[in-house]
Amino acid sequence: MAQKRTRTSASSSRRHPGDPFAPTPSDRFTFGLWTVGNTGRDPFGESVRARMLPTHTVAKLAECGAYGVNLHDDDLVPFGSTTKQRDTIVRDFKKALADHGLVVPMATTNLFSHPVFKDGAFSSNDPKVRAFALRKTMAAIDLGVELGAKTYVFWGGREGSEADACRDPREALKRMRDALDFLCAYVKDNGYDLRFALEAKPNEPRGDIYLPTTGHMLHFISTLQHHAMVGVNPEVAHETMSGLSFAHAVAQAMEADKLFHIDLNAQRIGRYDQDLRFGSEDVRQAFLLVRLLEGTAGGAKYTGPLHFDAHAYRTEDEAGVWEFATGCMRTYKILAARARAFDADPEVRELTKPVRDVALEPLLSGYTRAKAAKLRAADIDVDRVASRGLRYERLDQLMMEHLLGVRGA
Ligand code: DIG
Ligand code: MN
Ligand code: MN
C-alpha cells in the first residue's frame, strides 16, 4: 500500500502549554519503527494502515515528544537490499534523525520473519541457518553502531519448537551460547561501545520458546563468556503472558544490575502477545512498575530508555497511531506523578517504614557460631508476633485512592 502523508490534528490537542504530562525528549521515551509503523496485519486479516516511511516516523515521533527511535535491521533496510540501496537509506535516515533531533538508543536483528529462520536462527539444526544468522546479526550490529545505538537486543522469537523431539533443548542452549559468545567477541574485536540485552518470551510464534522468562535469561547470562556486557530487556506482555509479576522480574534484573533496557506495553494474562498501549490493561501493575523504575519508594532508579514495544489497535488510522503513542507516554508520566505523591504521603510512609529490631538484625546475615548461638537464645514471642496486624488493607486502599485520583491529586 502506498504511504499516505497525513498531518494529524490530534497533535495540537495532545500538547498545550503547561501540560505536566506532555512528553518531552528528557523523558527518554522511545518507539521501534515496527511499533508505530505496525500496519495492523494479524493472523486473521491483512494490513489496515499504509506502510510508514522511516523518515516519516522520525518526524512524527519528534512531533509527539519522543526521545528516540529503535529498529530491526529489516525495518530500515529491506531484506535483500544492495549495499548502494542500504547506504542511501541510512544516509536519508540519519538526516531525518538530525533534522528532528531524535537518537537511536537500541537496535536489533530480525531473525524471525524470513522463512529461512522457520526453525530458529542461532538454535537451528542446520549450520547454514546458524551461519546466516550470525552473518545477518554482524551486519545489523554494524548498522546499529553506525546509527549510535548503545544497546543491542536479542529476541529469539523463532528459537523454540513445536515437535520437541526435533532437538535436545540442551543443544539449543549450547548453540545460542556459542552465537552470543561469538557476537560479544565481534563487538569487542571492533571496539564497539555496545551492550547486549536479551529479551524473553514464553511462546508465540513458536509453541515453546527457549529461555521463556527474564529469570531464565538471567541464569543463561551467567553462563556466557562475556557475561558482563550482557543484560536483559524484559517486556511487560511477555512475563504477563506466563501469569508472572512483571515488576518482580524487573526488580530481580535491577538487583542484579542487569536491567539494560525495557519493553513497555500492556497485556491480559493468558492471551496471545497483545502489545497494547502502556497502562491500558492492568493499571495497578503499571503503577507498581513505574514506582519501581522511578525509585519513588527510595530504591535505585532506572535511567535507561523507556521503550514502548507496542502498537495501536487494528481499528485505528494513522491519527489513531499517534494518539496511541502519545497515550503510552502520557500514561507513564501520569503514573510517575501518582507514584511520587503516593510515596510522599505521610500515612503511606508510616505504613511502609521498615520494622526494626536492633538486637536481632545484626544476627540475620554473615553467619558465625556466636550469631547462631544468639539466635537460638533470642527471646521471640512467636504468638505475639503472629497476632500483629500488618495494615496492608489500608496501604492498598491508599494506593487505590492515589491511583483513582481522590488522594494526593
Ligand atoms: C518483540 O517483543 C521483540 C521484537 O519486536 C524486538 O526484537 C524486541 C525489541 O523490542 N522485542
Ligand atoms: Mn510483545
Ligand atoms: Mn519486545
CSV table of C-alpha atoms and ligand atoms in Angstrom, one decimal:
chain,number,residue,atom,x,y,z
A,1,MET,CA,0.0,0.0,0.0
A,2,ALA,CA,1.4,3.5,-0.9
A,3,GLN,CA,2.4,5.6,2.1
A,4,LYS,CA,-0.2,8.2,2.9
A,5,ARG,CA,1.2,11.5,4.3
A,6,THR,CA,-1.3,12.8,6.9
A,7,ARG,CA,-0.9,15.8,9.1
A,8,THR,CA,-3.0,14.8,12.1
A,9,SER,CA,-4.9,17.3,14.1
A,10,ALA,CA,-4.5,15.2,17.2
A,11,SER,CA,-1.0,16.5,17.8
A,12,SER,CA,-2.4,20.0,18.6
A,13,SER,CA,-5.0,18.6,21.1
A,14,ARG,CA,-2.3,16.5,22.7
A,15,ARG,CA,0.1,19.1,23.9
A,16,HIS,CA,-0.8,22.5,25.4
A,17,PRO,CA,1.5,24.9,27.3
A,18,GLY,CA,2.0,23.9,31.0
A,19,ASP,CA,0.7,20.4,30.4
A,20,PRO,CA,2.8,18.5,33.0
A,21,PHE,CA,2.2,15.2,31.2
A,22,ALA,CA,3.2,16.3,27.7
A,23,PRO,CA,6.0,14.0,26.7
A,24,THR,CA,9.5,15.7,26.2
A,25,PRO,CA,12.8,14.2,24.9
A,26,SER,CA,14.1,14.5,28.5
A,27,ASP,CA,11.7,11.7,29.5
A,28,ARG,CA,13.7,9.3,27.4
A,29,PHE,CA,10.6,7.7,25.7
A,30,THR,CA,11.4,5.6,22.6
A,31,PHE,CA,9.5,3.6,20.0
A,32,GLY,CA,10.6,1.0,17.5
A,33,LEU,CA,10.0,1.7,13.8
A,34,TRP,CA,7.9,-1.5,13.8
A,35,THR,CA,5.7,-0.3,16.7
A,36,VAL,CA,4.1,2.9,15.4
A,37,GLY,CA,4.7,1.5,11.9
A,38,ASN,CA,2.6,-1.6,12.6
A,39,THR,CA,0.2,-1.8,9.7
A,40,GLY,CA,-2.5,-3.7,11.6
A,41,ARG,CA,-1.9,-7.0,9.9
A,42,ASP,CA,-2.7,-10.1,12.1
A,43,PRO,CA,-3.1,-13.8,11.5
A,44,PHE,CA,-6.8,-13.2,10.6
A,45,GLY,CA,-6.6,-10.0,8.5
A,46,GLU,CA,-4.5,-8.0,6.1
A,47,SER,CA,-2.9,-4.6,6.8
A,48,VAL,CA,-5.3,-1.7,7.6
A,49,ARG,CA,-2.7,1.1,7.5
A,50,ALA,CA,-0.2,2.1,4.9
A,51,ARG,CA,3.5,1.2,5.5
A,52,MET,CA,5.2,4.2,7.1
A,53,LEU,CA,8.5,5.5,5.7
A,54,PRO,CA,11.1,5.5,8.5
A,55,THR,CA,11.8,9.2,7.8
A,56,HIS,CA,8.1,10.0,8.3
A,57,THR,CA,8.1,8.0,11.5
A,58,VAL,CA,11.1,10.0,12.8
A,59,ALA,CA,9.3,13.3,12.1
A,60,LYS,CA,6.0,12.3,13.7
A,61,LEU,CA,7.7,10.8,16.8
A,62,ALA,CA,9.6,14.1,17.3
A,63,GLU,CA,6.3,15.9,17.0
A,64,CYS,CA,4.9,13.7,19.7
A,65,GLY,CA,7.8,14.5,22.1
A,66,ALA,CA,9.7,11.2,21.9
A,67,TYR,CA,13.4,10.9,22.6
A,68,GLY,CA,14.4,8.2,20.2
A,69,VAL,CA,13.6,5.5,17.7
A,70,ASN,CA,14.7,1.9,17.6
A,71,LEU,CA,14.9,-0.6,14.8
A,72,HIS,CA,15.4,-4.1,13.5
A,73,ASP,CA,17.8,-4.1,10.5
A,74,ASP,CA,15.0,-5.1,8.1
A,75,ASP,CA,12.7,-2.3,9.4
A,76,LEU,CA,15.0,0.3,7.9
A,77,VAL,CA,16.9,-1.6,5.2
A,78,PRO,CA,14.6,-4.1,3.4
A,79,PHE,CA,15.9,-7.7,3.3
A,80,GLY,CA,18.0,-8.2,0.2
A,81,SER,CA,18.8,-4.5,-0.4
A,82,THR,CA,22.1,-3.8,-2.3
A,83,THR,CA,24.9,-2.1,-0.5
A,84,LYS,CA,24.2,1.1,-2.5
A,85,GLN,CA,20.5,1.0,-1.6
A,86,ARG,CA,21.4,0.4,2.1
A,87,ASP,CA,23.8,3.3,2.2
A,88,THR,CA,21.2,5.7,0.6
A,89,ILE,CA,18.5,4.6,3.1
A,90,VAL,CA,20.9,5.0,6.0
A,91,ARG,CA,22.0,8.5,4.8
A,92,ASP,CA,18.4,9.7,4.5
A,93,PHE,CA,17.5,8.2,7.9
A,94,LYS,CA,20.5,9.9,9.6
A,95,LYS,CA,19.4,13.2,8.0
A,96,ALA,CA,15.9,12.8,9.4
A,97,LEU,CA,17.3,12.0,12.8
A,98,ALA,CA,19.5,15.1,12.8
A,99,ASP,CA,16.7,17.3,11.4
A,100,HIS,CA,14.2,16.2,14.1
A,101,GLY,CA,16.6,15.7,17.0
A,102,LEU,CA,15.9,12.0,17.6
A,103,VAL,CA,18.5,9.4,18.6
A,104,VAL,CA,18.7,5.6,18.1
A,105,PRO,CA,19.4,4.1,21.6
A,106,MET,CA,18.7,0.5,20.6
A,107,ALA,CA,19.0,-1.7,17.6
A,108,THR,CA,18.2,-5.4,16.9
A,109,THR,CA,18.2,-8.0,14.2
A,110,ASN,CA,15.1,-9.5,12.6
A,111,LEU,CA,15.9,-13.2,13.0
A,112,PHE,CA,12.2,-14.3,12.8
A,113,SER,CA,10.4,-13.1,9.7
A,114,HIS,CA,12.4,-14.7,6.8
A,115,PRO,CA,11.4,-18.3,6.1
A,116,VAL,CA,15.0,-19.4,6.5
A,117,PHE,CA,14.5,-18.9,10.2
A,118,LYS,CA,11.4,-21.0,10.3
A,119,ASP,CA,13.0,-23.5,12.8
A,120,GLY,CA,15.1,-20.9,14.6
A,121,ALA,CA,18.2,-18.9,13.9
A,122,PHE,CA,21.0,-19.5,16.4
A,123,SER,CA,19.4,-22.7,17.7
A,124,SER,CA,18.5,-24.1,14.2
A,125,ASN,CA,19.6,-27.7,13.5
A,126,ASP,CA,21.1,-26.5,10.2
A,127,PRO,CA,24.6,-25.0,10.4
A,128,LYS,CA,23.9,-23.0,7.2
A,129,VAL,CA,21.0,-21.2,9.0
A,130,ARG,CA,23.1,-20.6,12.1
A,131,ALA,CA,25.9,-19.2,9.9
A,132,PHE,CA,23.5,-16.9,8.0
A,133,ALA,CA,22.0,-15.7,11.4
A,134,LEU,CA,25.5,-14.8,12.6
A,135,ARG,CA,26.3,-13.0,9.3
A,136,LYS,CA,23.0,-11.1,9.4
A,137,THR,CA,23.5,-10.1,13.0
A,138,MET,CA,27.1,-8.8,12.5
A,139,ALA,CA,25.8,-6.6,9.6
A,140,ALA,CA,22.9,-5.4,11.8
A,141,ILE,CA,25.2,-4.7,14.7
A,142,ASP,CA,27.4,-2.6,12.3
A,143,LEU,CA,24.2,-0.7,11.3
A,144,GLY,CA,23.1,-0.1,14.9
A,145,VAL,CA,26.5,1.2,15.9
A,146,GLU,CA,26.6,3.4,12.8
A,147,LEU,CA,23.3,5.0,14.0
A,148,GLY,CA,24.6,5.5,17.5
A,149,ALA,CA,22.9,2.6,19.3
A,150,LYS,CA,24.4,1.7,22.7
A,151,THR,CA,22.1,-1.3,23.4
A,152,TYR,CA,21.6,-4.3,21.1
A,153,VAL,CA,18.6,-6.5,21.8
A,154,PHE,CA,18.2,-10.2,21.1
A,155,TRP,CA,14.7,-11.5,21.0
A,156,GLY,CA,14.8,-15.2,20.0
A,157,GLY,CA,11.2,-15.3,18.5
A,158,ARG,CA,11.9,-18.4,16.5
A,159,GLU,CA,14.3,-20.1,18.9
A,160,GLY,CA,11.9,-22.8,20.1
A,161,SER,CA,9.9,-25.8,19.0
A,162,GLU,CA,6.5,-27.5,18.4
A,163,ALA,CA,7.8,-31.0,17.8
A,164,ASP,CA,10.1,-31.0,20.7
A,165,ALA,CA,11.8,-34.2,19.7
A,166,CYS,CA,13.5,-32.1,16.9
A,167,ARG,CA,16.5,-31.3,19.1
A,168,ASP,CA,17.8,-31.7,22.6
A,169,PRO,CA,17.0,-28.5,24.4
A,170,ARG,CA,20.5,-28.6,25.9
A,171,GLU,CA,21.9,-28.5,22.4
A,172,ALA,CA,19.7,-25.4,21.6
A,173,LEU,CA,21.1,-23.6,24.7
A,174,LYS,CA,24.7,-24.5,23.7
A,175,ARG,CA,24.1,-23.2,20.1
A,176,MET,CA,22.6,-19.9,21.5
A,177,ARG,CA,25.5,-19.6,23.9
A,178,ASP,CA,28.1,-20.1,21.1
A,179,ALA,CA,26.3,-17.5,19.0
A,180,LEU,CA,26.2,-14.9,21.7
A,181,ASP,CA,29.8,-15.6,22.8
A,182,PHE,CA,30.8,-15.2,19.1
A,183,LEU,CA,28.9,-11.9,18.8
A,184,CYS,CA,30.2,-10.4,22.1
A,185,ALA,CA,33.7,-11.1,20.8
A,186,TYR,CA,32.8,-9.5,17.5
A,187,VAL,CA,31.7,-6.3,19.4
A,188,LYS,CA,34.9,-6.3,21.5
A,189,ASP,CA,37.1,-7.0,18.4
A,190,ASN,CA,35.6,-4.0,16.7
A,191,GLY,CA,35.8,-1.8,19.7
A,192,TYR,CA,32.1,-1.0,19.7
A,193,ASP,CA,30.6,0.7,22.7
A,194,LEU,CA,27.6,-1.7,22.8
A,195,ARG,CA,25.9,-3.9,25.4
A,196,PHE,CA,23.6,-6.8,24.7
A,197,ALA,CA,20.1,-7.1,26.2
A,198,LEU,CA,18.3,-10.5,26.0
A,199,GLU,CA,14.5,-10.5,25.7
A,200,ALA,CA,12.5,-13.4,26.9
A,201,LYS,CA,9.1,-14.6,25.8
A,202,PRO,CA,7.3,-17.9,26.7
A,203,ASN,CA,5.7,-18.7,23.3
A,204,GLU,CA,4.4,-17.3,20.0
A,205,PRO,CA,5.4,-17.6,17.3
A,206,ARG,CA,6.9,-20.9,18.4
A,207,GLY,CA,4.9,-23.4,20.5
A,208,ASP,CA,7.5,-23.0,23.2
A,209,ILE,CA,10.4,-20.5,23.1
A,210,TYR,CA,13.7,-21.4,24.8
A,211,LEU,CA,14.6,-19.2,27.7
A,212,PRO,CA,11.0,-18.2,28.3
A,213,THR,CA,11.3,-15.7,31.1
A,214,THR,CA,13.6,-13.0,32.4
A,215,GLY,CA,14.6,-15.3,35.2
A,216,HIS,CA,15.7,-18.0,32.7
A,217,MET,CA,17.7,-15.3,30.8
A,218,LEU,CA,19.5,-14.0,34.0
A,219,HIS,CA,20.8,-17.5,34.7
A,220,PHE,CA,21.7,-18.1,31.0
A,221,ILE,CA,23.7,-14.8,31.0
A,222,SER,CA,25.8,-16.1,33.9
A,223,THR,CA,27.0,-19.0,31.6
A,224,LEU,CA,28.3,-16.7,28.9
A,225,GLN,CA,31.9,-15.9,28.3
A,226,HIS,CA,31.4,-12.1,28.2
A,227,HIS,CA,28.5,-12.0,30.7
A,228,ALA,CA,29.5,-8.5,32.0
A,229,MET,CA,28.3,-6.9,28.7
A,230,VAL,CA,25.0,-8.9,28.6
A,231,GLY,CA,21.9,-7.9,30.4
A,232,VAL,CA,18.1,-8.2,29.9
A,233,ASN,CA,15.3,-6.4,28.1
A,234,PRO,CA,12.2,-7.6,29.9
A,235,GLU,CA,8.8,-6.9,28.3
A,236,VAL,CA,5.6,-6.4,30.2
A,237,ALA,CA,3.5,-8.6,27.8
A,238,HIS,CA,5.9,-11.5,27.8
A,239,GLU,CA,6.2,-12.0,31.5
A,240,THR,CA,2.4,-11.3,31.9
A,241,MET,CA,1.6,-14.0,29.3
A,242,SER,CA,3.0,-16.5,31.7
A,243,GLY,CA,1.0,-15.1,34.6
A,244,LEU,CA,4.1,-13.7,36.3
A,245,SER,CA,4.7,-10.4,38.1
A,246,PHE,CA,6.5,-8.1,35.7
A,247,ALA,CA,7.5,-5.8,38.5
A,248,HIS,CA,9.2,-8.7,40.3
A,249,ALA,CA,11.1,-9.7,37.1
A,250,VAL,CA,12.3,-6.1,36.6
A,251,ALA,CA,13.2,-5.9,40.3
A,252,GLN,CA,15.4,-9.0,40.0
A,253,ALA,CA,17.1,-7.6,36.9
A,254,MET,CA,17.7,-4.3,38.7
A,255,GLU,CA,19.0,-6.0,41.8
A,256,ALA,CA,21.5,-7.9,39.5
A,257,ASP,CA,22.4,-4.7,37.8
A,258,LYS,CA,21.2,-6.3,34.5
A,259,LEU,CA,18.3,-4.1,33.5
A,260,PHE,CA,20.0,-2.8,30.3
A,261,HIS,CA,16.7,-1.9,28.5
A,262,ILE,CA,12.9,-2.4,28.9
A,263,ASP,CA,9.9,-3.0,26.6
A,264,LEU,CA,6.8,-1.3,28.0
A,265,ASN,CA,3.3,-2.2,26.8
A,266,ALA,CA,0.1,-3.8,28.3
A,267,GLN,CA,-1.3,-7.3,28.3
A,268,ARG,CA,-4.1,-9.5,29.7
A,269,ILE,CA,-2.9,-12.8,31.4
A,270,GLY,CA,-3.3,-15.9,29.3
A,271,ARG,CA,-3.7,-14.2,26.0
A,272,TYR,CA,-1.5,-14.0,22.9
A,273,ASP,CA,1.1,-11.2,22.9
A,274,GLN,CA,-1.2,-8.2,22.7
A,275,ASP,CA,1.5,-5.4,22.8
A,276,LEU,CA,-1.2,-2.9,23.9
A,277,ARG,CA,-0.8,0.8,24.8
A,278,PHE,CA,1.2,1.1,28.0
A,279,GLY,CA,-1.1,1.1,31.1
A,280,SER,CA,-4.2,0.2,29.2
A,281,GLU,CA,-4.8,-3.1,30.9
A,282,ASP,CA,-3.6,-3.7,34.5
A,283,VAL,CA,-3.2,-0.1,35.9
A,284,ARG,CA,-2.2,-1.4,39.3
A,285,GLN,CA,0.7,-3.4,37.9
A,286,ALA,CA,1.6,-0.5,35.6
A,287,PHE,CA,1.7,1.8,38.6
A,288,LEU,CA,3.8,-0.6,40.7
A,289,LEU,CA,6.2,-0.9,37.7
A,290,VAL,CA,6.6,2.8,37.2
A,291,ARG,CA,7.0,3.3,41.0
A,292,LEU,CA,9.9,0.7,40.9
A,293,LEU,CA,11.5,2.3,37.8
A,294,GLU,CA,11.2,5.8,39.1
A,295,GLY,CA,12.6,4.8,42.6
A,296,THR,CA,9.9,6.9,44.3
A,297,ALA,CA,9.9,4.5,47.3
A,298,GLY,CA,13.6,5.2,47.8
A,299,GLY,CA,15.3,2.4,45.8
A,300,ALA,CA,17.6,2.9,42.8
A,301,LYS,CA,16.0,4.5,39.7
A,302,TYR,CA,16.2,3.0,36.2
A,303,THR,CA,17.9,5.6,33.9
A,304,GLY,CA,17.8,3.9,30.5
A,305,PRO,CA,15.5,4.4,27.6
A,306,LEU,CA,11.8,3.8,28.2
A,307,HIS,CA,10.8,1.8,25.1
A,308,PHE,CA,7.2,1.2,24.1
A,309,ASP,CA,7.2,-2.1,22.2
A,310,ALA,CA,3.5,-1.8,21.5
A,311,HIS,CA,1.2,-0.9,18.6
A,312,ALA,CA,-2.2,0.8,18.0
A,313,TYR,CA,-5.4,-1.2,17.8
A,314,ARG,CA,-6.1,-2.6,14.3
A,315,THR,CA,-9.2,-0.3,14.3
A,316,GLU,CA,-7.0,2.8,14.1
A,317,ASP,CA,-5.9,5.1,11.2
A,318,GLU,CA,-2.6,7.0,11.3
A,319,ALA,CA,-4.1,9.7,13.5
A,320,GLY,CA,-5.0,6.9,16.0
A,321,VAL,CA,-1.4,5.6,15.9
A,322,TRP,CA,-0.2,9.0,17.2
A,323,GLU,CA,-2.9,9.1,19.8
A,324,PHE,CA,-1.7,5.6,20.8
A,325,ALA,CA,2.0,6.8,21.0
A,326,THR,CA,1.1,9.9,23.0
A,327,GLY,CA,-1.1,7.8,25.3
A,328,CYS,CA,1.8,5.5,26.1
A,329,MET,CA,4.0,8.4,27.1
A,330,ARG,CA,1.3,10.4,28.9
A,331,THR,CA,0.2,7.4,31.0
A,332,TYR,CA,3.8,6.7,32.1
A,333,LYS,CA,4.2,10.4,33.2
A,334,ILE,CA,0.8,10.4,35.0
A,335,LEU,CA,1.7,7.2,36.9
A,336,ALA,CA,5.1,8.6,37.8
A,337,ALA,CA,3.4,11.6,39.3
A,338,ARG,CA,0.9,9.4,41.2
A,339,ALA,CA,3.9,7.3,42.5
A,340,ARG,CA,5.7,10.4,43.7
A,341,ALA,CA,2.5,11.6,45.5
A,342,PHE,CA,1.9,8.1,47.0
A,343,ASP,CA,5.4,7.7,48.4
A,344,ALA,CA,5.3,11.3,49.7
A,345,ASP,CA,2.0,10.6,51.6
A,346,PRO,CA,2.8,10.7,55.3
A,347,GLU,CA,0.3,7.8,56.0
A,348,VAL,CA,2.0,5.7,53.3
A,349,ARG,CA,5.4,6.4,54.7
A,350,GLU,CA,4.2,5.4,58.1
A,351,LEU,CA,2.7,2.1,56.8
A,352,THR,CA,5.7,1.2,54.7
A,353,LYS,CA,8.5,2.1,57.2
A,354,PRO,CA,10.8,-0.8,57.9
A,355,VAL,CA,10.2,-2.9,61.1
A,356,ARG,CA,13.4,-2.6,63.1
A,357,ASP,CA,15.0,-4.8,65.8
A,358,VAL,CA,18.4,-3.5,66.7
A,359,ALA,CA,19.2,-6.7,68.7
A,360,LEU,CA,18.2,-9.3,66.0
A,361,GLU,CA,19.0,-7.5,62.7
A,362,PRO,CA,22.8,-8.0,63.1
A,363,LEU,CA,22.3,-11.7,63.5
A,364,LEU,CA,20.4,-12.2,60.2
A,365,SER,CA,23.4,-12.3,57.8
A,366,GLY,CA,27.0,-13.2,57.9
A,367,TYR,CA,27.0,-16.5,59.7
A,368,THR,CA,29.1,-17.0,62.8
A,369,ARG,CA,28.8,-19.6,65.5
A,370,ALA,CA,28.2,-16.8,68.0
A,371,LYS,CA,25.3,-15.4,65.9
A,372,ALA,CA,23.8,-18.9,65.6
A,373,ALA,CA,24.0,-19.3,69.4
A,374,LYS,CA,22.4,-15.9,69.9
A,375,LEU,CA,19.6,-16.8,67.5
A,376,ARG,CA,18.9,-19.9,69.5
A,377,ALA,CA,18.8,-18.0,72.7
A,378,ALA,CA,16.8,-15.0,71.5
A,379,ASP,CA,13.6,-14.2,73.2
A,380,ILE,CA,11.0,-14.2,70.4
A,381,ASP,CA,7.3,-14.2,71.4
A,382,VAL,CA,6.1,-16.1,68.3
A,383,ASP,CA,2.4,-15.9,69.3
A,384,ARG,CA,2.6,-12.1,69.8
A,385,VAL,CA,4.4,-11.6,66.5
A,386,ALA,CA,1.9,-13.8,64.7
A,387,SER,CA,-1.1,-11.9,66.1
A,388,ARG,CA,0.2,-8.5,64.8
A,389,GLY,CA,-2.0,-6.9,62.0
A,390,LEU,CA,0.1,-5.5,59.2
A,391,ARG,CA,-2.4,-2.9,57.9
A,392,TYR,CA,-1.8,-3.9,54.2
A,393,GLU,CA,-5.6,-3.4,53.6
A,394,ARG,CA,-5.2,0.3,54.5
A,395,LEU,CA,-2.0,0.6,52.5
A,396,ASP,CA,-3.5,-1.0,49.4
A,397,GLN,CA,-6.6,1.2,49.7
A,398,LEU,CA,-4.4,4.3,49.9
A,399,MET,CA,-2.7,3.1,46.7
A,400,MET,CA,-6.1,2.7,45.1
A,401,GLU,CA,-7.2,6.2,46.2
A,402,HIS,CA,-4.0,7.7,44.8
A,403,LEU,CA,-4.5,5.9,41.6
A,404,LEU,CA,-8.1,6.9,41.3
A,405,GLY,CA,-7.2,10.5,42.0
A,406,VAL,CA,-9.2,11.0,45.2
A,407,ARG,CA,-6.0,11.4,47.3
A,408,GLY,CA,-2.8,13.3,46.7
A,409,ALA,CA,-4.0,14.7,43.3
B,1,DIG,C1,9.1,-8.5,20.3
B,1,DIG,O1,8.7,-8.2,21.6
B,1,DIG,C2,10.6,-8.1,20.2
B,1,DIG,C3,10.9,-7.6,18.8
B,1,DIG,O2,9.9,-6.7,18.5
B,1,DIG,C4,12.2,-6.9,19.0
B,1,DIG,O3,13.2,-7.8,18.6
B,1,DIG,C5,12.4,-6.7,20.5
B,1,DIG,C6,12.9,-5.4,20.8
B,1,DIG,O4,11.9,-4.6,21.4
B,1,DIG,N1,11.0,-7.0,21.0
B,2,MN,MN,5.5,-8.5,22.7
B,3,MN,MN,9.7,-6.7,22.8
